Coordinates of C-alpha atoms in Angstrom, one line a residue:
Chain A
M1 CA -12.3 -109.5 174.0
S2 CA -9.9 -110.7 176.6
W3 CA -9.4 -114.4 177.1
D4 CA -5.9 -116.0 178.0
W5 CA -4.8 -118.7 175.8
T6 CA -1.6 -119.0 177.8
A7 CA -2.9 -122.3 179.6
W8 CA -3.6 -124.0 176.2
L9 CA -0.3 -122.6 174.2
G10 CA 1.7 -124.1 176.8
A11 CA -0.1 -127.7 177.1
A12 CA 0.3 -127.6 173.6
A13 CA 4.0 -127.2 173.3
I14 CA 4.3 -129.4 176.1
A15 CA 2.1 -132.6 174.7
L16 CA 4.1 -132.0 171.4
I17 CA 7.4 -132.5 173.6
V18 CA 5.8 -135.6 175.2
A19 CA 4.7 -137.1 172.3
T20 CA 7.8 -136.6 170.4
I21 CA 10.0 -138.6 173.0
A22 CA 7.3 -141.3 173.3
I23 CA 7.4 -141.9 169.2
V24 CA 11.2 -141.9 169.1
I25 CA 11.3 -144.3 172.1
W26 CA 8.6 -146.3 170.5
V27 CA 11.0 -146.3 167.0
V28 CA 13.9 -147.3 169.1
R29 CA 12.3 -150.4 170.7
D30 CA 10.9 -151.3 167.6
L31 CA 14.2 -151.3 165.7
R32 CA 15.7 -153.2 168.6
R33 CA 12.9 -156.1 168.2
R34 CA 14.3 -156.6 164.5
Chain B
M1 CA 8.2 -149.8 157.1
T2 CA 6.6 -150.2 160.2
L3 CA 4.2 -147.9 162.0
P4 CA 6.4 -146.2 164.1
L5 CA 9.2 -145.5 161.4
F6 CA 6.2 -144.6 159.0
V7 CA 4.9 -141.8 161.4
G8 CA 8.4 -140.5 162.1
S9 CA 9.4 -140.4 158.5
L10 CA 5.9 -138.8 157.1
V11 CA 5.5 -136.3 159.8
S12 CA 9.1 -134.9 159.3
T13 CA 9.1 -135.0 155.3
W14 CA 5.8 -133.2 154.9
Y15 CA 6.6 -130.3 157.4
G16 CA 9.9 -128.5 155.6
G17 CA 7.9 -125.7 155.3
L18 CA 8.5 -124.3 158.6
L19 CA 9.6 -120.7 157.5
G20 CA 7.1 -120.4 155.0
V21 CA 4.2 -121.8 157.7
T22 CA 5.2 -118.9 160.3
E23 CA 5.9 -116.2 157.3
I24 CA 2.1 -116.6 156.4
A25 CA 1.5 -116.7 159.8
F26 CA 3.1 -113.5 160.3
T27 CA 1.3 -111.8 157.4
D28 CA -2.2 -113.5 157.6
G29 CA -2.9 -114.7 161.3
V30 CA -4.9 -117.2 162.7
A31 CA -6.4 -117.9 159.2
S32 CA -3.0 -119.3 158.6
W33 CA -3.8 -122.3 161.1
L34 CA -6.7 -122.9 158.7
T35 CA -5.1 -122.6 155.2
Q36 CA -2.0 -124.1 156.6
G37 CA -3.4 -126.6 159.2
G38 CA -7.2 -127.5 159.1
F39 CA -7.6 -127.9 155.6
W40 CA -5.0 -130.0 155.3
Y41 CA -5.8 -132.4 158.0
A42 CA -9.3 -132.9 156.3
S43 CA -7.3 -133.8 153.0
Y44 CA -4.8 -136.3 154.9
L45 CA -7.8 -138.2 156.6
L46 CA -9.3 -138.5 153.2
F47 CA -6.4 -139.8 152.2
A48 CA -6.1 -142.2 154.9
A49 CA -9.6 -143.3 154.2
L50 CA -10.1 -143.6 150.5
L51 CA -6.3 -144.2 149.3
A52 CA -3.9 -145.0 151.8
A53 CA -4.8 -149.2 151.4
R54 CA -5.3 -148.9 147.7
I55 CA -1.4 -147.8 147.3
T56 CA -0.1 -150.2 149.3
R57 CA -2.2 -152.9 147.8
S58 CA -1.6 -151.4 144.3
R59 CA 2.3 -152.0 144.3
Q60 CA 2.3 -148.9 142.1
L61 CA 6.2 -147.1 142.8
T62 CA 5.3 -143.4 142.1
L63 CA 2.2 -141.1 141.2
P64 CA 2.9 -141.3 138.0
D65 CA 3.0 -145.1 137.4
Q66 CA -0.5 -144.8 139.3
V67 CA -1.9 -142.1 136.7
G68 CA -0.6 -144.4 134.1
L69 CA -2.5 -147.0 135.3
L70 CA -5.7 -145.2 135.3
H71 CA -5.3 -142.9 132.3
G72 CA -2.8 -145.0 130.1
E73 CA 0.8 -144.4 128.8
A74 CA 0.9 -140.7 127.4
A75 CA -1.2 -139.2 130.8
R76 CA 2.2 -141.4 132.8
R77 CA 4.6 -139.2 130.9
L78 CA 2.6 -136.3 131.2
A79 CA 2.4 -136.5 135.0
T80 CA 5.8 -137.6 135.2
W81 CA 7.0 -133.9 133.9
V82 CA 4.6 -132.4 136.1
N83 CA 5.7 -134.8 139.2
F84 CA 9.4 -133.4 138.7
V85 CA 8.6 -129.8 138.6
N86 CA 6.6 -130.3 141.6
V87 CA 9.0 -131.9 143.8
L88 CA 11.5 -129.5 143.2
P89 CA 12.5 -128.2 146.6
V90 CA 12.9 -124.7 145.7
A91 CA 11.3 -123.6 148.9
Y92 CA 13.1 -125.4 151.2
V93 CA 16.2 -125.1 149.6
L94 CA 15.9 -121.5 149.6
A95 CA 14.9 -122.0 154.0
L96 CA 17.9 -123.7 154.4
G97 CA 19.9 -121.0 152.9
L98 CA 18.1 -118.3 154.5
L99 CA 18.8 -120.0 157.9
I100 CA 22.4 -120.8 157.6
Q101 CA 22.5 -117.4 156.4
L102 CA 21.3 -115.9 159.5
V103 CA 23.4 -118.5 161.7
S104 CA 26.8 -117.9 159.9
G105 CA 26.5 -114.2 158.2
L106 CA 27.9 -116.3 154.8
P107 CA 26.4 -114.8 151.8
L108 CA 23.0 -116.3 150.6
W109 CA 24.6 -118.7 147.5
L110 CA 27.4 -119.8 149.6
A111 CA 25.0 -120.7 152.6
T112 CA 22.4 -122.3 150.3
G113 CA 24.9 -124.3 148.5
L114 CA 26.5 -125.7 151.3
G115 CA 23.4 -126.7 153.1
T116 CA 22.1 -128.2 149.8
A117 CA 25.5 -130.2 149.6
V118 CA 25.2 -131.7 153.2
A119 CA 21.6 -132.8 152.4
V120 CA 22.6 -134.4 149.4
S121 CA 25.7 -136.0 150.4
Y122 CA 23.6 -138.4 153.0
S123 CA 20.9 -139.5 150.5
L124 CA 23.5 -140.0 148.1
A125 CA 25.7 -142.1 150.3
G126 CA 22.5 -144.1 152.1
G127 CA 19.6 -144.1 149.7
F128 CA 16.3 -144.2 150.8
R129 CA 17.0 -146.3 153.9
A130 CA 19.5 -143.2 155.2
V131 CA 16.6 -140.7 154.0
V132 CA 14.2 -142.8 156.6
Y133 CA 16.5 -142.8 159.2
T134 CA 17.8 -139.5 159.2
D135 CA 13.9 -138.5 159.0
L136 CA 13.4 -139.8 162.4
L137 CA 16.0 -138.1 164.0
Q138 CA 15.0 -134.7 162.5
F139 CA 12.1 -135.1 163.5
A140 CA 12.6 -135.3 167.3
L141 CA 14.9 -132.0 166.8
M142 CA 12.4 -130.4 164.7
C143 CA 9.2 -130.8 166.9
I144 CA 11.3 -130.1 170.2
A145 CA 12.8 -127.1 168.8
V146 CA 9.3 -125.5 168.0
A147 CA 7.8 -126.4 171.3
V148 CA 10.7 -125.0 173.1
V149 CA 10.7 -121.7 171.0
M150 CA 6.7 -121.4 171.7
L151 CA 7.5 -122.0 175.6
A152 CA 10.0 -119.7 175.8
A153 CA 8.0 -116.9 173.8
L154 CA 4.9 -117.5 176.3
L155 CA 7.4 -117.1 179.5
R156 CA 9.4 -114.5 178.2
L157 CA 6.3 -112.2 176.4
G158 CA 3.3 -113.3 178.2
G159 CA 0.3 -114.8 176.8
G160 CA -2.8 -113.3 175.2
G161 CA -2.1 -110.0 176.9
F162 CA 1.0 -109.5 174.9
L163 CA -0.4 -110.9 171.8
E164 CA -4.0 -108.9 171.5
P165 CA -2.9 -105.3 171.6
R166 CA 0.0 -105.7 169.2
L167 CA -1.3 -107.5 166.5
P168 CA -3.6 -106.5 164.0
A169 CA -7.5 -107.1 164.6
T170 CA -8.0 -109.4 161.4
H171 CA -4.9 -111.8 163.0
L172 CA -7.0 -113.2 165.6
R173 CA -10.0 -113.9 163.3
A174 CA -10.3 -117.7 162.1
T175 CA -10.5 -116.5 158.3
G176 CA -8.7 -113.1 158.9
A177 CA -8.9 -110.9 156.0
L178 CA -9.1 -113.7 153.3
G179 CA -11.9 -113.8 150.9
P180 CA -13.5 -116.8 149.9
Q181 CA -11.4 -117.1 146.8
E182 CA -8.3 -117.4 148.5
L183 CA -9.8 -119.8 151.1
A184 CA -11.0 -122.0 148.3
V185 CA -7.6 -122.0 146.6
W186 CA -5.8 -123.0 149.7
A187 CA -8.5 -125.8 150.5
L188 CA -7.7 -127.1 146.8
I189 CA -4.0 -126.8 147.3
A190 CA -4.5 -129.0 150.3
L191 CA -6.4 -131.4 148.5
S192 CA -3.3 -131.9 146.6
T193 CA -2.4 -134.2 149.3
L194 CA -4.1 -136.7 147.1
I195 CA -1.7 -136.2 144.4
D196 CA 1.3 -135.8 146.8
P197 CA 4.6 -137.9 145.6
N198 CA 5.6 -138.1 149.1
F199 CA 2.7 -139.9 150.5
Y200 CA 2.4 -141.9 147.5
H201 CA 5.9 -143.2 148.3
R202 CA 5.5 -143.6 152.0
C203 CA 2.5 -145.8 151.6
Y204 CA 4.1 -148.0 149.2
A205 CA 6.5 -148.6 151.5
A206 CA 4.6 -149.3 154.7
R207 CA 4.2 -152.7 155.7
S208 CA 0.8 -153.2 155.4
P209 CA -2.2 -151.1 154.6
R210 CA -3.3 -151.0 158.4
V211 CA 0.1 -149.4 158.9
A212 CA -0.6 -146.8 156.2
V213 CA -3.6 -145.7 157.4
G214 CA -3.5 -145.8 161.1
G215 CA 0.1 -144.0 160.6
I216 CA -1.3 -141.1 158.5
A217 CA -4.1 -140.8 161.3
L218 CA -1.2 -140.5 164.1
A219 CA 0.7 -138.3 162.0
V220 CA -2.2 -135.9 161.8
G221 CA -2.6 -135.7 165.7
F222 CA 1.4 -134.5 165.9
W223 CA 0.5 -132.0 162.9
M224 CA -2.0 -130.3 164.9
L225 CA 0.3 -129.7 167.9
F226 CA 2.9 -129.0 165.8
D227 CA 0.6 -126.3 163.7
V228 CA -0.2 -124.6 167.2
C229 CA 3.5 -123.9 167.8
Q230 CA 4.5 -122.8 164.5
V231 CA 1.2 -120.5 164.0
F232 CA 1.6 -118.9 167.1
G233 CA 5.4 -118.7 166.8
G234 CA 4.6 -116.8 163.7
L235 CA 2.2 -114.5 165.5
Y236 CA 4.4 -113.8 168.3
A237 CA 7.2 -112.7 165.9
R238 CA 4.9 -110.3 164.4
A239 CA 3.7 -109.0 167.6
A240 CA 7.1 -108.6 169.1
L241 CA 9.0 -107.7 165.7
P242 CA 6.8 -106.2 163.2
H243 CA 9.0 -104.6 160.9
A244 CA 11.2 -107.8 160.5
D245 CA 11.5 -109.8 157.1
P246 CA 8.3 -111.8 157.5
R247 CA 10.9 -115.0 156.2
K248 CA 12.9 -114.4 159.1
A249 CA 11.1 -113.0 161.3
Y250 CA 10.3 -116.6 163.3
L251 CA 13.8 -117.4 163.3
M252 CA 15.0 -113.9 164.6
L253 CA 12.2 -114.4 167.6
A254 CA 13.4 -117.8 168.4
F255 CA 17.3 -116.4 168.9
D256 CA 15.4 -113.1 170.9
V257 CA 13.4 -115.3 173.2
L258 CA 15.9 -118.0 173.9
P259 CA 18.8 -118.3 176.1
A260 CA 22.2 -118.8 174.7
E261 CA 22.8 -122.4 175.8
L262 CA 19.2 -123.4 174.1
R263 CA 19.7 -121.3 170.6
G264 CA 22.0 -124.1 169.2
L265 CA 19.6 -126.9 169.8
V266 CA 17.0 -124.7 167.8
A267 CA 19.2 -123.8 165.3
V268 CA 20.1 -127.4 164.4
G269 CA 16.2 -128.3 164.9
L270 CA 15.4 -125.8 162.5
L271 CA 18.0 -127.2 160.1
A272 CA 16.9 -130.8 160.4
T273 CA 13.2 -129.8 159.4
V274 CA 14.3 -128.0 156.4
M275 CA 17.1 -130.8 155.4
S276 CA 14.3 -133.6 156.4
T277 CA 12.0 -132.3 153.5
I278 CA 15.1 -131.4 150.9
D279 CA 16.7 -134.9 151.0
S280 CA 13.1 -136.4 150.5
Y281 CA 11.9 -134.6 147.6
C282 CA 15.5 -135.0 145.8
F283 CA 15.0 -138.5 146.6
V284 CA 11.7 -138.7 144.8
G285 CA 12.7 -136.4 142.0
A286 CA 15.7 -138.3 141.4
M287 CA 13.5 -141.4 141.3
S288 CA 11.2 -139.7 139.0
L289 CA 14.3 -139.2 136.6
S290 CA 15.5 -142.8 137.1
H291 CA 12.3 -144.9 137.3
D292 CA 9.5 -142.9 135.5
L293 CA 11.6 -141.1 132.5
F294 CA 14.3 -143.1 132.0
A295 CA 13.4 -146.6 132.9
R296 CA 9.8 -146.4 131.4
T297 CA 9.6 -143.5 128.8
L298 CA 12.8 -144.3 127.2
R299 CA 12.1 -147.7 127.5
R300 CA 15.3 -148.8 128.9
R301 CA 13.9 -151.9 130.4
A302 CA 17.4 -153.2 130.3
A303 CA 18.9 -150.8 132.7
S304 CA 20.0 -153.1 135.1
H305 CA 19.3 -152.2 139.1
T306 CA 23.1 -150.8 139.6
G307 CA 22.7 -148.9 136.3
L308 CA 19.0 -147.7 137.9
V309 CA 20.8 -146.9 141.6
R310 CA 23.6 -144.9 139.7
L311 CA 21.2 -142.8 137.9
T312 CA 19.4 -142.1 140.6
R313 CA 22.1 -140.7 142.4
I314 CA 23.3 -138.4 139.1
G315 CA 19.4 -137.4 139.7
I316 CA 19.5 -136.8 143.2
I317 CA 22.4 -134.0 142.1
A318 CA 20.3 -132.8 139.4
V319 CA 17.6 -132.3 141.2
A320 CA 19.3 -130.3 144.3
G321 CA 21.2 -128.5 141.2
V322 CA 18.2 -127.2 139.6
A323 CA 16.2 -126.6 142.9
M324 CA 19.0 -124.2 144.2
A325 CA 19.2 -122.3 140.8
L326 CA 15.7 -121.8 141.1
A327 CA 16.2 -120.7 144.6
L328 CA 18.6 -118.1 144.2
L329 CA 17.0 -116.4 140.9
F330 CA 13.7 -116.2 143.0
S331 CA 13.1 -113.1 145.1
G332 CA 9.3 -113.1 146.5
S333 CA 7.8 -114.9 149.3
F334 CA 7.5 -118.7 150.2
K335 CA 3.6 -118.1 149.9
T336 CA 4.0 -116.9 146.3
L337 CA 6.2 -120.1 145.6
W338 CA 3.9 -122.4 147.3
K339 CA 0.7 -121.3 145.7
T340 CA 2.4 -121.0 142.2
F341 CA 3.6 -124.3 142.2
G342 CA 0.7 -125.6 144.2
S343 CA -1.5 -124.3 142.0
L344 CA -0.1 -126.0 138.5
N345 CA 0.4 -129.2 140.2
T346 CA -3.1 -129.2 141.5
S347 CA -4.8 -128.2 138.4
A348 CA -2.7 -130.6 136.4
L349 CA -3.5 -133.4 138.2
L350 CA -6.4 -133.5 141.2
V351 CA -9.3 -133.7 138.5
P352 CA -8.1 -136.8 136.4
M353 CA -6.9 -138.8 139.4
L354 CA -10.2 -138.1 141.2
F355 CA -12.3 -139.3 138.2
G356 CA -9.9 -142.2 137.8
L357 CA -10.1 -143.4 141.5
A358 CA -13.8 -143.2 141.3
G359 CA -13.5 -145.6 138.4
W360 CA -14.4 -143.3 135.7
T361 CA -11.3 -143.3 133.0
P362 CA -12.6 -143.0 129.1
P363 CA -9.9 -142.8 127.0
G364 CA -8.2 -139.3 125.9
A365 CA -10.2 -137.6 129.0
G366 CA -7.0 -138.2 131.6
V367 CA -4.9 -136.2 129.2
A368 CA -6.9 -133.6 128.2
S369 CA -7.7 -132.5 131.5
M370 CA -4.2 -132.2 132.5
V371 CA -3.4 -129.9 129.8
T372 CA -6.3 -128.0 129.9
G373 CA -6.0 -127.6 133.8
A374 CA -2.3 -126.4 133.8
A375 CA -2.6 -124.4 130.6
V376 CA -5.7 -122.5 131.9
T377 CA -3.9 -122.1 135.4
G378 CA -0.5 -120.9 133.7
A379 CA -2.6 -118.7 131.3
C380 CA -4.3 -116.8 134.5
A381 CA -1.4 -116.7 136.6
T382 CA 0.6 -114.8 133.9
L383 CA -2.2 -112.4 132.8
R384 CA -2.4 -111.6 136.4
L385 CA 1.2 -111.0 136.6
L386 CA 1.0 -108.6 133.6
G387 CA -2.0 -106.8 135.4
A388 CA -4.7 -107.7 132.8
R389 CA -7.9 -106.3 135.3
W390 CA -10.2 -109.4 135.0
A391 CA -7.2 -111.6 136.1
V392 CA -6.3 -109.9 139.4
S393 CA -9.6 -110.8 140.6
L394 CA -9.4 -114.3 139.7
E395 CA -7.3 -117.2 141.6
P396 CA -5.8 -118.9 138.4
L397 CA -6.3 -122.3 140.2
L398 CA -9.8 -122.2 140.5
A399 CA -10.1 -121.1 136.7
G400 CA -7.8 -124.1 136.0
I401 CA -9.9 -126.7 138.0
A402 CA -12.9 -125.6 136.2
A403 CA -11.1 -125.9 132.7
S404 CA -9.8 -129.3 133.9
V405 CA -13.2 -130.7 134.7
A406 CA -14.9 -129.3 131.7
A407 CA -12.1 -131.1 129.4
Y408 CA -12.4 -134.3 131.4
L409 CA -16.4 -134.0 130.6
I410 CA -16.0 -132.9 127.0
V411 CA -13.8 -135.7 125.8
A412 CA -15.5 -138.3 127.9
L413 CA -19.1 -137.5 126.7
R414 CA -17.8 -136.6 123.1
R415 CA -17.4 -140.5 122.7
P416 CA -20.5 -142.2 122.6
R417 CA -18.6 -145.9 123.4
Y418 CA -15.8 -146.5 124.9
E419 CA -14.4 -150.0 126.5
P420 CA -14.0 -149.8 129.9
R421 CA -10.4 -150.3 131.1

């Protein structure tokens, strides 16, 4: 069995970084509005 | 709490168990994604669908309050104690100690003490607000740290071609080497989300039911990404450092694959992960002392708000102290610790809570089922420890849940008539 999951793992890691940055920006904007 | 704050705070609180999950991935393989991931997503979504909106509306501050509302005062008192034991952050304090020890070389007791003191100090200074705001910062650090470790491992070590020949065959099977009983136990422990005090506390603080439900759904998305990085981080650790201490292997891997400049970032991220959980658990534990035990049980209703705040502060120190003592006494694995505490808690609270939320609350049944469930689980776990042959092949939690259901039904059906609450 040889399947290369490298691409999926890398995509998950990058998605996690992007999602984290997105939510931090979202929170900061939310706090500023108040 | 608004939606962004709700998501940030919930996600980071729930995942203090980083070193625990990577330990389980190290020993069990991909199956840990099921036992520490899949089962949990299902129960989070169940919580969102069934409970979140209800809790936000019910205005019951804590889990024992909710139990009391369903099953009466005696059940509330029992739940207070179960809840208190459950929120002791023993595994997390231990993780923090190991982490600081690895980075600094200090003896474990000193590392644990210093780390806990820092986590406690800002909870003391700022209360729940500080916990929520620090959670957000820690959340960002934590996610970026595990993602960076994953990417570094991929780039430095390679993908499937590196892992497959170096891992035991069962490590890449969905259920690994786990039997049906062990899988069932983890599924039941995951259902303890339905009785998790942190979930209750966050839902109560949510601005509206919509925020609570939507926030949980979003958080599940984050958790999935986070879990991929954790589980495969554990697998990389197993493949690269097969003889390392499973508890520390992930950290050692992180330091091995990362360039020196990034090690600091990751160390801070991992510290943040564990601390955000310790501070929340200390806070919930202290609340259970000040709100549930002191104000309610001891009926000190006259206690002023300032008095309760002071008590909560003393409670935070007490909870952290007890957790630290237990963490230093404890020498097993995170897995054992989680399974033991999780089993006791779940067997006591899950059945009465589910029946109660379904609207069936015969008097006395809640208390009977809590006591029986915890007692049977505790007894089986003790017998197992002592090596009784039949007990070794039986998961204590399964016996406890069965006994808890039986007790509930017996008490409920023995009374021919009862007044609905």
